[in-house]
Amino acid sequence: MSMLDKLKGLLKGHEEQARQGVEKAGDAFDAKTGNKYQSQTDTVQQKLNEQIGGQEGEQRPPQP
């Protein structure tokens, strides 16, 4: 079992809270850096949200 699978297992049922945490952390990082890396931060936030489970209404592949 990979580390990503373990994290997904821990987050199961708390996806929305995890997304909020990702957004909050990204916003805090942007504030500390004066938005110097905002586009990169947004990309990382998007990728993390995809790994967490995607947004509402987005189709996800079935879990094995």
Short mmCIF file of N, CA and C in Angstrom, two decimals:
data_model
loop_
_atom_site.label_atom_id
_atom_site.label_comp_id
_atom_site.label_asym_id
_atom_site.label_seq_id
_atom_site.Cartn_x
_atom_site.Cartn_y
_atom_site.Cartn_z
N MET A 1 0.86 -1.18 0.00
CA MET A 1 0.00 0.00 0.00
C MET A 1 0.90 1.23 0.00
N SER A 2 0.67 2.10 -0.94
CA SER A 2 1.49 3.31 -1.04
C SER A 2 1.06 4.36 -0.02
N MET A 3 1.92 5.33 0.16
CA MET A 3 1.63 6.42 1.10
C MET A 3 0.37 7.17 0.68
N LEU A 4 0.21 7.37 -0.63
CA LEU A 4 -0.97 8.08 -1.13
C LEU A 4 -2.25 7.31 -0.80
N ASP A 5 -2.20 5.99 -0.94
CA ASP A 5 -3.36 5.17 -0.59
C ASP A 5 -3.69 5.28 0.89
N LYS A 6 -2.67 5.30 1.73
CA LYS A 6 -2.88 5.44 3.18
C LYS A 6 -3.52 6.78 3.50
N LEU A 7 -3.02 7.84 2.86
CA LEU A 7 -3.59 9.17 3.09
C LEU A 7 -5.05 9.24 2.64
N LYS A 8 -5.33 8.66 1.48
CA LYS A 8 -6.71 8.65 0.99
C LYS A 8 -7.61 7.90 1.96
N GLY A 9 -7.11 6.82 2.54
CA GLY A 9 -7.89 6.07 3.51
C GLY A 9 -8.19 6.90 4.75
N LEU A 10 -7.20 7.67 5.19
CA LEU A 10 -7.40 8.52 6.36
C LEU A 10 -8.40 9.64 6.08
N LEU A 11 -8.41 10.13 4.85
CA LEU A 11 -9.28 11.26 4.50
C LEU A 11 -10.70 10.83 4.12
N LYS A 12 -10.90 9.55 3.93
CA LYS A 12 -12.21 9.07 3.48
C LYS A 12 -13.32 9.58 4.40
N GLY A 13 -14.28 10.23 3.81
CA GLY A 13 -15.38 10.80 4.56
C GLY A 13 -15.13 12.24 5.01
N HIS A 14 -13.93 12.73 4.80
CA HIS A 14 -13.58 14.09 5.22
C HIS A 14 -12.96 14.87 4.06
N GLU A 15 -13.39 14.56 2.85
CA GLU A 15 -12.80 15.19 1.68
C GLU A 15 -12.98 16.70 1.66
N GLU A 16 -14.16 17.15 2.04
CA GLU A 16 -14.43 18.60 2.01
C GLU A 16 -13.54 19.33 3.01
N GLN A 17 -13.35 18.76 4.18
CA GLN A 17 -12.47 19.38 5.18
C GLN A 17 -11.04 19.43 4.67
N ALA A 18 -10.61 18.37 3.98
CA ALA A 18 -9.25 18.34 3.43
C ALA A 18 -9.09 19.42 2.36
N ARG A 19 -10.11 19.58 1.50
CA ARG A 19 -10.05 20.62 0.47
C ARG A 19 -9.95 22.01 1.10
N GLN A 20 -10.71 22.22 2.17
CA GLN A 20 -10.65 23.51 2.86
C GLN A 20 -9.26 23.75 3.44
N GLY A 21 -8.65 22.70 3.97
CA GLY A 21 -7.29 22.81 4.52
C GLY A 21 -6.28 23.14 3.45
N VAL A 22 -6.42 22.52 2.29
CA VAL A 22 -5.52 22.80 1.16
C VAL A 22 -5.65 24.25 0.75
N GLU A 23 -6.88 24.74 0.65
CA GLU A 23 -7.11 26.14 0.26
C GLU A 23 -6.53 27.10 1.30
N LYS A 24 -6.75 26.80 2.56
CA LYS A 24 -6.27 27.67 3.63
C LYS A 24 -4.73 27.70 3.65
N ALA A 25 -4.11 26.54 3.49
CA ALA A 25 -2.64 26.48 3.48
C ALA A 25 -2.08 27.23 2.27
N GLY A 26 -2.71 27.07 1.12
CA GLY A 26 -2.26 27.79 -0.08
C GLY A 26 -2.40 29.29 0.07
N ASP A 27 -3.50 29.71 0.66
CA ASP A 27 -3.73 31.14 0.87
C ASP A 27 -2.71 31.71 1.85
N ALA A 28 -2.38 30.94 2.90
CA ALA A 28 -1.39 31.39 3.88
C ALA A 28 -0.02 31.50 3.22
N PHE A 29 0.33 30.53 2.38
CA PHE A 29 1.60 30.58 1.67
C PHE A 29 1.67 31.79 0.75
N ASP A 30 0.58 32.05 0.02
CA ASP A 30 0.52 33.23 -0.86
C ASP A 30 0.70 34.52 -0.07
N ALA A 31 0.07 34.60 1.10
CA ALA A 31 0.19 35.80 1.93
C ALA A 31 1.63 36.00 2.39
N LYS A 32 2.29 34.92 2.78
CA LYS A 32 3.68 35.02 3.27
C LYS A 32 4.65 35.40 2.16
N THR A 33 4.37 34.98 0.93
CA THR A 33 5.28 35.25 -0.18
C THR A 33 4.86 36.45 -1.02
N GLY A 34 3.82 37.14 -0.58
CA GLY A 34 3.35 38.30 -1.34
C GLY A 34 2.82 37.93 -2.71
N ASN A 35 2.20 36.77 -2.81
CA ASN A 35 1.62 36.25 -4.07
C ASN A 35 2.66 36.07 -5.18
N LYS A 36 3.93 36.00 -4.81
CA LYS A 36 4.99 35.82 -5.80
C LYS A 36 4.86 34.51 -6.56
N TYR A 37 4.37 33.48 -5.87
CA TYR A 37 4.25 32.14 -6.47
C TYR A 37 2.80 31.70 -6.59
N GLN A 38 1.91 32.65 -6.79
CA GLN A 38 0.48 32.36 -6.78
C GLN A 38 0.07 31.34 -7.84
N SER A 39 0.59 31.44 -9.04
CA SER A 39 0.18 30.49 -10.09
C SER A 39 0.65 29.08 -9.75
N GLN A 40 1.87 28.96 -9.21
CA GLN A 40 2.35 27.63 -8.82
C GLN A 40 1.53 27.08 -7.65
N THR A 41 1.20 27.94 -6.71
CA THR A 41 0.39 27.52 -5.56
C THR A 41 -0.98 27.05 -6.02
N ASP A 42 -1.58 27.77 -6.94
CA ASP A 42 -2.89 27.37 -7.46
C ASP A 42 -2.83 26.01 -8.15
N THR A 43 -1.74 25.76 -8.89
CA THR A 43 -1.56 24.48 -9.56
C THR A 43 -1.46 23.35 -8.55
N VAL A 44 -0.68 23.58 -7.49
CA VAL A 44 -0.52 22.56 -6.45
C VAL A 44 -1.86 22.31 -5.76
N GLN A 45 -2.60 23.37 -5.46
CA GLN A 45 -3.90 23.20 -4.82
C GLN A 45 -4.83 22.37 -5.71
N GLN A 46 -4.83 22.65 -6.99
CA GLN A 46 -5.68 21.92 -7.92
C GLN A 46 -5.30 20.44 -7.96
N LYS A 47 -4.00 20.15 -8.04
CA LYS A 47 -3.54 18.76 -8.09
C LYS A 47 -3.88 18.01 -6.80
N LEU A 48 -3.71 18.67 -5.67
CA LEU A 48 -4.05 18.04 -4.39
C LEU A 48 -5.54 17.75 -4.30
N ASN A 49 -6.36 18.69 -4.74
CA ASN A 49 -7.81 18.48 -4.71
C ASN A 49 -8.21 17.33 -5.62
N GLU A 50 -7.52 17.17 -6.75
CA GLU A 50 -7.80 16.03 -7.63
C GLU A 50 -7.46 14.72 -6.92
N GLN A 51 -6.35 14.70 -6.20
CA GLN A 51 -5.95 13.49 -5.49
C GLN A 51 -6.87 13.19 -4.32
N ILE A 52 -7.37 14.23 -3.69
CA ILE A 52 -8.28 14.04 -2.55
C ILE A 52 -9.57 13.39 -3.01
N GLY A 53 -10.03 13.75 -4.19
CA GLY A 53 -11.26 13.13 -4.66
C GLY A 53 -12.05 13.99 -5.60
N GLY A 54 -11.50 15.09 -6.04
CA GLY A 54 -12.18 15.93 -7.00
C GLY A 54 -13.26 16.78 -6.38
N GLN A 55 -13.84 17.63 -7.20
CA GLN A 55 -14.88 18.55 -6.75
C GLN A 55 -16.24 17.88 -6.87
N GLU A 56 -17.22 18.49 -6.25
CA GLU A 56 -18.59 17.98 -6.33
C GLU A 56 -19.05 17.92 -7.78
N GLY A 57 -19.72 16.83 -8.14
CA GLY A 57 -20.25 16.69 -9.49
C GLY A 57 -19.25 16.14 -10.48
N GLU A 58 -18.00 16.05 -10.10
CA GLU A 58 -16.97 15.52 -10.98
C GLU A 58 -16.96 14.01 -10.85
N GLN A 59 -16.87 13.31 -11.98
CA GLN A 59 -16.88 11.86 -11.92
C GLN A 59 -15.52 11.34 -11.51
N ARG A 60 -15.53 10.36 -10.62
CA ARG A 60 -14.30 9.75 -10.14
C ARG A 60 -14.28 8.29 -10.56
N PRO A 61 -13.10 7.75 -10.79
CA PRO A 61 -13.03 6.33 -11.12
C PRO A 61 -13.40 5.51 -9.90
N PRO A 62 -13.99 4.33 -10.10
CA PRO A 62 -14.39 3.50 -8.96
C PRO A 62 -13.17 3.04 -8.17
N GLN A 63 -13.35 2.96 -6.86
CA GLN A 63 -12.27 2.51 -5.97
C GLN A 63 -12.27 0.99 -5.93
N PRO A 64 -11.09 0.36 -5.98
CA PRO A 64 -11.03 -1.12 -5.94
C PRO A 64 -11.35 -1.65 -4.56
#
